[in-house]
PDB file of C-alpha atoms in Angstrom:
ATOM      1  CA  MET A 651      17.653  -4.244 -20.334  1.00 48.00           C
ATOM      2  CA  LYS A 652      19.478  -3.621 -17.225  1.00 43.00           C
ATOM      3  CA  ASN A 653      20.331   0.049 -18.194  1.00 48.00           C
ATOM      4  CA  LYS A 654      16.355   0.296 -18.823  1.00 49.00           C
ATOM      5  CA  ALA A 655      15.709  -0.721 -15.589  1.00 46.00           C
ATOM      6  CA  LYS A 656      17.997   1.331 -13.733  1.00 47.00           C
ATOM      7  CA  SER A 657      16.566   4.260 -15.684  1.00 51.00           C
ATOM      8  CA  HIS A 658      12.842   3.435 -14.909  1.00 50.00           C
ATOM      9  CA  ARG A 659      14.173   3.196 -11.276  1.00 50.00           C
ATOM     10  CA  PHE A 660      15.795   6.435 -11.187  1.00 47.00           C
ATOM     11  CA  LYS A 661      12.592   7.955 -12.540  1.00 50.00           C
ATOM     12  CA  SER A 662      10.355   6.470  -9.883  1.00 50.00           C
ATOM     13  CA  LEU A 663      13.087   7.923  -6.941  1.00 48.00           C
ATOM     14  CA  PHE A 664      12.818  11.243  -8.972  1.00 47.00           C
ATOM     15  CA  PHE A 665       9.297  11.397  -9.156  1.00 48.00           C
ATOM     16  CA  MET A 666       9.059  10.495  -5.579  1.00 50.00           C
ATOM     17  CA  LEU A 667      11.645  13.076  -4.435  1.00 47.00           C
ATOM     18  CA  LEU A 668      10.056  15.841  -6.230  1.00 47.00           C
ATOM     19  CA  SER A 669       6.719  14.994  -4.757  1.00 49.00           C
ATOM     20  CA  ILE A 670       8.398  14.887  -0.966  1.00 47.00           C
ATOM     21  CA  ALA A 671      10.320  18.542  -2.054  1.00 44.00           C
ATOM     22  CA  SER A 672       6.858  20.024  -2.453  1.00 44.00           C
ATOM     23  CA  ILE A 673       5.877  19.642   1.013  1.00 43.00           C
ATOM     24  CA  ASP A 674       5.804  22.570   3.414  1.00 42.00           C
ATOM     25  CA  LEU A 675       8.300  20.632   6.191  1.00 39.00           C
ATOM     26  CA  SER A 676       7.538  23.738   8.619  1.00 37.00           C
ATOM     27  CA  ARG A 677       4.078  22.385   9.399  1.00 40.00           C
ATOM     28  CA  SER A 678       5.550  18.973  10.312  1.00 39.00           C
ATOM     29  CA  ALA A 679       5.402  19.510  14.368  1.00 40.00           C
ATOM     30  CA  GLN A 680       1.312  19.867  13.907  1.00 53.00           C
ATOM     31  CA  ALA A 681       0.771  15.960  13.809  1.00 61.00           C
ATOM     32  CA  GLY A 682      -0.302  14.818  17.259  1.00 84.00           C
ATOM     33  CA  THR A 683       1.796  13.275  19.415  1.00 95.00           C
ATOM     34  CA  LEU A 684       0.432  10.129  21.656  1.00 96.00           C
ATOM     35  CA  LYS A 685      -0.396  12.616  24.520  1.00 96.00           C
ATOM     36  CA  GLU A 686      -2.024  14.983  22.194  1.00 96.00           C
ATOM     37  CA  ILE A 687      -3.968  11.972  20.725  1.00 97.00           C
ATOM     38  CA  GLN A 688      -5.112  10.828  23.848  1.00 96.00           C
ATOM     39  CA  GLN A 689      -6.335  14.303  25.090  1.00 96.00           C
ATOM     40  CA  ARG A 690      -8.490  14.894  21.729  1.00 94.00           C
ATOM     41  CA  ARG A 691      -9.918  11.410  22.166  1.00 96.00           C
ATOM     42  CA  GLN A 692      -9.703  10.682  18.694  1.00 97.00           C
ATOM     43  CA  LEU A 693      -7.040   8.919  16.314  1.00 97.00           C
ATOM     44  CA  ILE A 694      -6.768  10.377  12.973  1.00 97.00           C
ATOM     45  CA  VAL A 695      -5.934   8.095  10.215  1.00 98.00           C
ATOM     46  CA  ALA A 696      -4.936   8.296   6.498  1.00 98.00           C
ATOM     47  CA  VAL A 697      -6.316   5.336   4.574  1.00 98.00           C
ATOM     48  CA  LYS A 698      -7.278   3.948   0.901  1.00 96.00           C
ATOM     49  CA  ASP A 699     -10.665   4.004  -0.200  1.00 95.00           C
ATOM     50  CA  ASN A 700     -10.459   2.290  -3.608  1.00 91.00           C
ATOM     51  CA  SER A 701      -7.801  -0.492  -2.840  1.00 91.00           C
ATOM     52  CA  PRO A 702      -9.664  -3.665  -1.836  1.00 93.00           C
ATOM     53  CA  PRO A 703      -9.148  -5.606   0.160  1.00 95.00           C
ATOM     54  CA  LEU A 704      -6.640  -3.361   1.960  1.00 97.00           C
ATOM     55  CA  GLY A 705      -9.178  -0.291   2.222  1.00 97.00           C
ATOM     56  CA  PHE A 706     -12.228   0.226   0.086  1.00 95.00           C
ATOM     57  CA  ARG A 707     -15.743   1.547   0.432  1.00 95.00           C
ATOM     58  CA  ASP A 708     -18.551  -1.356   0.477  1.00 94.00           C
ATOM     59  CA  ARG A 709     -21.975  -1.250  -1.205  1.00 93.00           C
ATOM     60  CA  SER A 710     -23.167   0.939   1.609  1.00 95.00           C
ATOM     61  CA  GLY A 711     -20.294   3.230   1.455  1.00 96.00           C
ATOM     62  CA  ASN A 712     -18.656   2.096   4.720  1.00 97.00           C
ATOM     63  CA  LEU A 713     -14.655   1.898   4.957  1.00 98.00           C
ATOM     64  CA  GLN A 714     -14.010  -1.697   5.138  1.00 97.00           C
ATOM     65  CA  GLY A 715     -10.590  -3.859   4.687  1.00 97.00           C
ATOM     66  CA  LEU A 716      -7.528  -5.207   6.406  1.00 98.00           C
ATOM     67  CA  GLU A 717      -6.018  -1.602   6.822  1.00 98.00           C
ATOM     68  CA  ILE A 718      -9.234  -0.060   8.370  1.00 98.00           C
ATOM     69  CA  ASP A 719      -9.283  -2.913  10.620  1.00 98.00           C
ATOM     70  CA  ILE A 720      -5.806  -2.208  11.954  1.00 98.00           C
ATOM     71  CA  ALA A 721      -6.912   1.650  12.494  1.00 98.00           C
ATOM     72  CA  ARG A 722      -9.875   0.641  14.488  1.00 98.00           C
ATOM     73  CA  LYS A 723      -7.838  -1.681  16.231  1.00 98.00           C
ATOM     74  CA  LEU A 724      -5.469   1.219  17.130  1.00 98.00           C
ATOM     75  CA  ALA A 725      -8.256   3.199  18.455  1.00 98.00           C
ATOM     76  CA  THR A 726      -8.911   0.027  20.709  1.00 98.00           C
ATOM     77  CA  GLU A 727      -5.600   0.113  22.114  1.00 97.00           C
ATOM     78  CA  ILE A 728      -5.696   3.576  22.791  1.00 97.00           C
ATOM     79  CA  PHE A 729      -8.991   4.619  23.704  1.00 97.00           C
ATOM     80  CA  ASN A 730     -10.661   1.145  24.331  1.00 97.00           C
ATOM     81  CA  ASN A 731     -13.048   2.320  21.353  1.00 98.00           C
ATOM     82  CA  PRO A 732     -12.784   1.134  17.884  1.00 97.00           C
ATOM     83  CA  ASP A 733     -15.134   4.122  16.505  1.00 97.00           C
ATOM     84  CA  ALA A 734     -12.556   6.661  18.007  1.00 98.00           C
ATOM     85  CA  VAL A 735     -10.699   7.016  14.918  1.00 98.00           C
ATOM     86  CA  LYS A 736     -11.344   9.464  12.210  1.00 97.00           C
ATOM     87  CA  LEU A 737     -10.700   7.781   8.740  1.00 98.00           C
ATOM     88  CA  VAL A 738      -9.476  10.209   5.888  1.00 98.00           C
ATOM     89  CA  PRO A 739      -9.186   8.966   2.237  1.00 97.00           C
ATOM     90  CA  VAL A 740      -6.391   9.737   0.428  1.00 96.00           C
ATOM     91  CA  THR A 741      -4.365   9.380  -2.832  1.00 91.00           C
ATOM     92  CA  ASN A 742      -1.252   7.460  -3.358  1.00 86.00           C
ATOM     93  CA  GLN A 743       0.354  10.813  -3.908  1.00 87.00           C
ATOM     94  CA  ASP A 744      -0.839  12.284  -0.777  1.00 93.00           C
ATOM     95  CA  ARG A 745      -0.089   9.160   1.696  1.00 94.00           C
ATOM     96  CA  LEU A 746       3.324  10.747   2.893  1.00 95.00           C
ATOM     97  CA  LYS A 747       2.281  14.305   2.647  1.00 96.00           C
ATOM     98  CA  VAL A 748      -0.722  14.176   5.225  1.00 97.00           C
ATOM     99  CA  ALA A 749       1.220  12.737   7.678  1.00 96.00           C
ATOM    100  CA  ILE A 750       4.247  15.108   7.168  1.00 95.00           C
ATOM    101  CA  ASP A 751       2.108  18.100   7.259  1.00 94.00           C
ATOM    102  CA  GLY A 752      -0.172  17.082  10.281  1.00 93.00           C
ATOM    103  CA  THR A 753      -3.136  16.453   8.320  1.00 95.00           C
ATOM    104  CA  VAL A 754      -3.205  13.162  10.073  1.00 97.00           C
ATOM    105  CA  ASP A 755      -2.026  10.942  12.941  1.00 97.00           C
ATOM    106  CA  LEU A 756      -0.651   8.177  11.168  1.00 98.00           C
ATOM    107  CA  THR A 757      -1.194   6.910   7.424  1.00 98.00           C
ATOM    108  CA  ILE A 758      -2.170   3.365   6.622  1.00 98.00           C
ATOM    109  CA  ALA A 759      -2.515   3.315   3.038  1.00 96.00           C
ATOM    110  CA  ARG A 760      -0.424   0.635   1.295  1.00 93.00           C
ATOM    111  CA  VAL A 761       2.479   2.257   1.602  1.00 94.00           C
ATOM    112  CA  THR A 762       5.798  -0.089   1.240  1.00 91.00           C
ATOM    113  CA  ILE A 763       8.643   0.691   3.474  1.00 93.00           C
ATOM    114  CA  THR A 764      11.574   1.895   1.638  1.00 90.00           C
ATOM    115  CA  THR A 765      14.955   3.617   2.505  1.00 92.00           C
ATOM    116  CA  THR A 766      14.071   6.655   0.382  1.00 90.00           C
ATOM    117  CA  ARG A 767      10.731   7.161   2.290  1.00 93.00           C
ATOM    118  CA  SER A 768      12.437   6.621   5.376  1.00 95.00           C
ATOM    119  CA  ARG A 769      14.225  10.006   5.289  1.00 95.00           C
ATOM    120  CA  VAL A 770      11.257  12.148   5.583  1.00 95.00           C
ATOM    121  CA  VAL A 771       8.915   9.739   7.811  1.00 97.00           C
ATOM    122  CA  ASP A 772       9.225   6.700  10.240  1.00 97.00           C
ATOM    123  CA  PHE A 773       7.800   3.749   9.717  1.00 98.00           C
ATOM    124  CA  SER A 774       6.021   0.860  12.291  1.00 98.00           C
ATOM    125  CA  ARG A 775       7.241  -2.849  12.100  1.00 97.00           C
ATOM    126  CA  ARG A 776       5.600  -4.316   8.948  1.00 98.00           C
ATOM    127  CA  TYR A 777       1.952  -5.472   9.076  1.00 98.00           C
ATOM    128  CA  TYR A 778       1.953  -7.053   5.645  1.00 97.00           C
ATOM    129  CA  LEU A 779       4.380  -8.462   2.885  1.00 95.00           C
ATOM    130  CA  ASP A 780       3.033  -7.333  -0.495  1.00 94.00           C
ATOM    131  CA  GLY A 781       4.833  -7.695  -3.749  1.00 92.00           C
ATOM    132  CA  THR A 782       4.545  -7.546  -7.547  1.00 94.00           C
ATOM    133  CA  ALA A 783       2.521 -10.025  -9.186  1.00 95.00           C
ATOM    134  CA  ILE A 784       0.424 -10.484 -12.353  1.00 96.00           C
ATOM    135  CA  ILE A 785      -3.031 -11.013 -13.205  1.00 96.00           C
ATOM    136  CA  THR A 786      -4.614 -12.260 -16.563  1.00 96.00           C
ATOM    137  CA  ASN A 787      -7.530 -12.939 -18.452  1.00 95.00           C
ATOM    138  CA  ARG A 788      -6.053 -15.599 -20.809  1.00 95.00           C
ATOM    139  CA  PRO A 789      -6.262 -19.252 -19.874  1.00 93.00           C
ATOM    140  CA  ASN A 790      -3.385 -20.269 -21.789  1.00 94.00           C
ATOM    141  CA  ILE A 791      -1.258 -18.187 -19.151  1.00 95.00           C
ATOM    142  CA  THR A 792      -0.440 -20.034 -16.277  1.00 94.00           C
ATOM    143  CA  ARG A 793       2.763 -18.848 -14.839  1.00 93.00           C
ATOM    144  CA  SER A 794       4.912 -15.318 -15.437  1.00 93.00           C
ATOM    145  CA  SER A 795       7.462 -17.543 -17.544  1.00 92.00           C
ATOM    146  CA  ASP A 796       4.453 -17.712 -20.184  1.00 95.00           C
ATOM    147  CA  LEU A 797       4.651 -13.754 -20.752  1.00 96.00           C
ATOM    148  CA  ALA A 798       7.821 -13.840 -22.734  1.00 96.00           C
ATOM    149  CA  GLY A 799       7.379 -11.638 -25.752  1.00 96.00           C
ATOM    150  CA  LYS A 800       4.034 -10.681 -24.847  1.00 97.00           C
ATOM    151  CA  LYS A 801       2.471  -7.326 -23.666  1.00 97.00           C
ATOM    152  CA  VAL A 802       2.080  -6.714 -20.191  1.00 97.00           C
ATOM    153  CA  ALA A 803       0.465  -3.322 -18.768  1.00 97.00           C
ATOM    154  CA  VAL A 804       2.535  -1.719 -15.931  1.00 96.00           C
ATOM    155  CA  LEU A 805       1.850   1.815 -13.985  1.00 91.00           C
ATOM    156  CA  ASN A 806       4.297   4.433 -15.245  1.00 91.00           C
ATOM    157  CA  ASN A 807       7.163   5.139 -13.130  1.00 82.00           C
ATOM    158  CA  SER A 808       6.144   2.459 -10.485  1.00 82.00           C
ATOM    159  CA  THR A 809       8.759   0.022  -8.930  1.00 79.00           C
ATOM    160  CA  THR A 810       6.841  -2.714 -10.710  1.00 90.00           C
ATOM    161  CA  ILE A 811       8.677  -2.247 -14.024  1.00 92.00           C
ATOM    162  CA  SER A 812      12.079  -3.082 -12.673  1.00 90.00           C
ATOM    163  CA  ALA A 813      10.386  -6.217 -11.003  1.00 92.00           C
ATOM    164  CA  VAL A 814       8.845  -7.419 -14.317  1.00 95.00           C
ATOM    165  CA  GLN A 815      12.135  -6.690 -16.297  1.00 94.00           C
ATOM    166  CA  TYR A 816      14.227  -8.673 -14.268  1.00 94.00           C
ATOM    167  CA  PHE A 817      11.842 -11.653 -13.992  1.00 93.00           C
ATOM    168  CA  ILE A 818      10.653 -11.606 -17.433  1.00 95.00           C
ATOM    169  CA  PRO A 819      13.311  -9.703 -19.646  1.00 95.00           C
ATOM    170  CA  THR A 820      11.350 -10.251 -22.988  1.00 96.00           C
ATOM    171  CA  ALA A 821       8.059  -9.106 -21.849  1.00 96.00           C
ATOM    172  CA  LYS A 822       6.949  -6.021 -23.750  1.00 97.00           C
ATOM    173  CA  LEU A 823       5.687  -3.378 -21.315  1.00 97.00           C
ATOM    174  CA  VAL A 824       3.057  -1.293 -22.032  1.00 97.00           C
ATOM    175  CA  GLY A 825       2.924   1.955 -19.486  1.00 96.00           C
ATOM    176  CA  VAL A 826      -0.147   3.305 -18.440  1.00 95.00           C
ATOM    177  CA  ASP A 827      -1.360   6.138 -16.184  1.00 90.00           C
ATOM    178  CA  SER A 828      -4.081   4.325 -14.056  1.00 88.00           C
ATOM    179  CA  TYR A 829      -4.962   1.160 -13.340  1.00 88.00           C
ATOM    180  CA  ARG A 830      -8.405   1.823 -14.837  1.00 90.00           C
ATOM    181  CA  GLN A 831      -6.316   1.978 -17.923  1.00 95.00           C
ATOM    182  CA  ALA A 832      -4.491  -0.962 -17.702  1.00 95.00           C
ATOM    183  CA  GLN A 833      -7.732  -3.072 -16.932  1.00 93.00           C
ATOM    184  CA  GLN A 834      -9.362  -1.229 -20.324  1.00 95.00           C
ATOM    185  CA  LEU A 835      -6.279  -2.735 -22.222  1.00 97.00           C
ATOM    186  CA  LEU A 836      -6.439  -5.821 -20.927  1.00 96.00           C
ATOM    187  CA  ALA A 837     -10.392  -6.208 -21.784  1.00 94.00           C
ATOM    188  CA  SER A 838      -9.697  -5.008 -25.119  1.00 96.00           C
ATOM    189  CA  GLY A 839      -6.863  -7.690 -25.725  1.00 96.00           C
ATOM    190  CA  LYS A 840      -4.077  -4.864 -26.451  1.00 97.00           C
ATOM    191  CA  VAL A 841      -2.190  -6.617 -23.360  1.00 98.00           C
ATOM    192  CA  VAL A 842      -2.347 -10.007 -22.163  1.00 97.00           C
ATOM    193  CA  ALA A 843      -1.337  -9.144 -18.356  1.00 97.00           C
ATOM    194  CA  ILE A 844      -1.145  -6.716 -15.922  1.00 97.00           C
ATOM    195  CA  ALA A 845       1.632  -6.402 -13.253  1.00 97.00           C
ATOM    196  CA  ALA A 846       0.839  -4.564  -9.987  1.00 94.00           C
ATOM    197  CA  ASP A 847       0.806  -5.084  -6.103  1.00 92.00           C
ATOM    198  CA  ARG A 848      -0.486  -8.081  -5.316  1.00 93.00           C
ATOM    199  CA  SER A 849      -2.858  -7.009  -2.701  1.00 93.00           C
ATOM    200  CA  LEU A 850      -4.480  -4.792  -5.231  1.00 91.00           C
ATOM    201  CA  LEU A 851      -4.602  -7.867  -7.838  1.00 93.00           C
ATOM    202  CA  ILE A 852      -6.308 -10.312  -5.109  1.00 91.00           C
ATOM    203  CA  GLY A 853      -9.051  -7.428  -5.033  1.00 89.00           C
ATOM    204  CA  TRP A 854      -9.672  -7.301  -8.817  1.00 89.00           C
ATOM    205  CA  SER A 855      -9.833 -11.210  -8.869  1.00 87.00           C
ATOM    206  CA  LYS A 856     -12.576 -11.272  -6.582  1.00 84.00           C
ATOM    207  CA  THR A 857     -14.776  -8.801  -8.395  1.00 82.00           C
ATOM    208  CA  ALA A 858     -13.975  -9.913 -12.047  1.00 83.00           C
ATOM    209  CA  PRO A 859     -14.209 -13.927 -12.133  1.00 81.00           C
ATOM    210  CA  ASN A 860     -12.317 -13.469 -15.658  1.00 88.00           C
ATOM    211  CA  TYR A 861      -9.496 -12.311 -13.982  1.00 91.00           C
ATOM    212  CA  ARG A 862      -6.641 -15.197 -12.781  1.00 92.00           C
ATOM    213  CA  LEU A 863      -3.817 -14.049 -10.311  1.00 92.00           C
ATOM    214  CA  LEU A 864      -0.800 -15.959 -11.607  1.00 94.00           C
ATOM    215  CA  PRO A 865       1.173 -17.955  -8.419  1.00 91.00           C
ATOM    216  CA  ASP A 866       4.494 -16.257  -9.119  1.00 88.00           C
ATOM    217  CA  LYS A 867       5.419 -13.394  -6.671  1.00 87.00           C
ATOM    218  CA  LEU A 868       8.192 -11.025  -8.429  1.00 93.00           C
ATOM    219  CA  SER A 869       8.890  -9.245  -5.359  1.00 91.00           C
ATOM    220  CA  ILE A 870       8.407  -9.039  -1.625  1.00 92.00           C
ATOM    221  CA  GLU A 871       7.470  -5.823  -0.295  1.00 91.00           C
ATOM    222  CA  ALA A 872       6.815  -4.751   3.544  1.00 95.00           C
ATOM    223  CA  LEU A 873       3.981  -2.177   4.143  1.00 96.00           C
ATOM    224  CA  GLY A 874       4.015  -0.605   7.353  1.00 98.00           C
ATOM    225  CA  ILE A 875       2.376   2.356   9.184  1.00 98.00           C
ATOM    226  CA  VAL A 876       3.621   5.846   8.682  1.00 98.00           C
ATOM    227  CA  ILE A 877       4.338   8.102  11.606  1.00 97.00           C
ATOM    228  CA  PRO A 878       5.640  11.716  11.589  1.00 96.00           C
ATOM    229  CA  LYS A 879       9.458  12.026  12.128  1.00 95.00           C
ATOM    230  CA  GLY A 880      10.370  13.363  15.369  1.00 94.00           C
ATOM    231  CA  LEU A 881      11.363  12.346  18.976  1.00 95.00           C
ATOM    232  CA  GLN A 882       8.060  13.559  20.327  1.00 96.00           C
ATOM    233  CA  TYR A 883       6.275  11.048  18.178  1.00 97.00           C
ATOM    234  CA  ASP A 884       8.450   8.202  19.509  1.00 96.00           C
ATOM    235  CA  PRO A 885       5.958   7.236  22.126  1.00 97.00           C
ATOM    236  CA  LEU A 886       3.411   6.613  19.406  1.00 97.00           C
ATOM    237  CA  ARG A 887       5.829   4.918  17.187  1.00 97.00           C
ATOM    238  CA  GLN A 888       6.561   2.692  20.285  1.00 97.00           C
ATOM    239  CA  LEU A 889       2.607   1.830  21.132  1.00 98.00           C
ATOM    240  CA  VAL A 890       2.171   1.071  17.408  1.00 98.00           C
ATOM    241  CA  ASP A 891       5.124  -1.475  17.089  1.00 98.00           C
ATOM    242  CA  ARG A 892       4.221  -2.872  20.519  1.00 98.00           C
ATOM    243  CA  SER A 893       0.621  -3.508  19.164  1.00 98.00           C
ATOM    244  CA  ILE A 894       1.302  -4.917  15.741  1.00 98.00           C
ATOM    245  CA  GLU A 895       3.961  -7.231  17.722  1.00 98.00           C
ATOM    246  CA  ARG A 896       0.973  -8.358  19.821  1.00 98.00           C
ATOM    247  CA  TRP A 897      -1.504  -8.866  17.262  1.00 98.00           C
ATOM    248  CA  GLN A 898       1.206 -11.175  15.376  1.00 98.00           C
ATOM    249  CA  ALA A 899       1.947 -13.092  18.405  1.00 98.00           C
ATOM    250  CA  ASP A 900      -1.805 -13.602  19.267  1.00 98.00           C
ATOM    251  CA  GLY A 901      -2.953 -14.464  15.726  1.00 98.00           C
ATOM    252  CA  TRP A 902      -5.263 -11.264  15.260  1.00 98.00           C
ATOM    253  CA  LEU A 903      -3.347  -9.976  12.487  1.00 98.00           C
ATOM    254  CA  GLY A 904      -3.107 -13.454  10.776  1.00 97.00           C
ATOM    255  CA  GLN A 905      -6.941 -13.985  11.116  1.00 98.00           C
ATOM    256  CA  ARG A 906      -7.536 -10.555   9.530  1.00 98.00           C
ATOM    257  CA  ILE A 907      -5.058 -11.128   6.626  1.00 97.00           C
ATOM    258  CA  GLN A 908      -6.801 -14.445   5.939  1.00 96.00           C
ATOM    259  CA  TYR A 909     -10.133 -13.340   6.223  1.00 96.00           C
ATOM    260  CA  TRP A 910      -9.466 -10.696   3.597  1.00 95.00           C
ATOM    261  CA  GLY A 911      -8.230 -13.124   1.432  1.00 92.00           C
ATOM    262  CA  LEU A 912      -4.595 -12.058   1.613  1.00 91.00           C
ATOM    263  CA  GLN A 913      -2.981 -15.193   3.210  1.00 75.00           C
TER     264      GLN A 913
END
């Protein structure tokens, strides 16, 4: 089982490095420095639009969520105007790429701070602690230990796999290519639970009353704001770090985390 976990971690690392290798690093200097952003009078931020409650579209099509609040708060810090920000929805695969190639100034899109990613981008201090959790629609499953010997859906090549294998070694993992596929398997009874990022599962539990989030957190992962690498971006990174530190101290960040049910 340990060899399988190592294999999954290797595959995850391989696919991420392969994705990074496809980026044209020669364009990395195009991202806006703090001075350029101030001259432009607009901050450009990559966000998620399908990951409630971090970043999603409401019924009117407007972007909402904790990470959207953070992007607008940064615009307020720089311009004293929360609307001086352009929000650019991105896929998981493009979250780092758009910061590296200069499409955006920052990425705030549920990106976990890791050593591998830190080789190609810089990160702010963490703004939220996420982690692997489990959701189920079975009333008889109340804790992760109840999943011993049972089928659990996990996203292929994700770090979730090793976390589940470590804490529930006898669980039968069923790989999926999308969370929609995982939800379909759960609805049809082909799996009894789904393991994924806790923030994502919290969003699901709010929209589907039959989904129940188990209390166990199988891992803890810090989310950070992605900033392009380079000394020219240090003033921007320092501003972002100072802002997050102040929001944590004055309670604003904690209040928004609680507002979105992420406490």
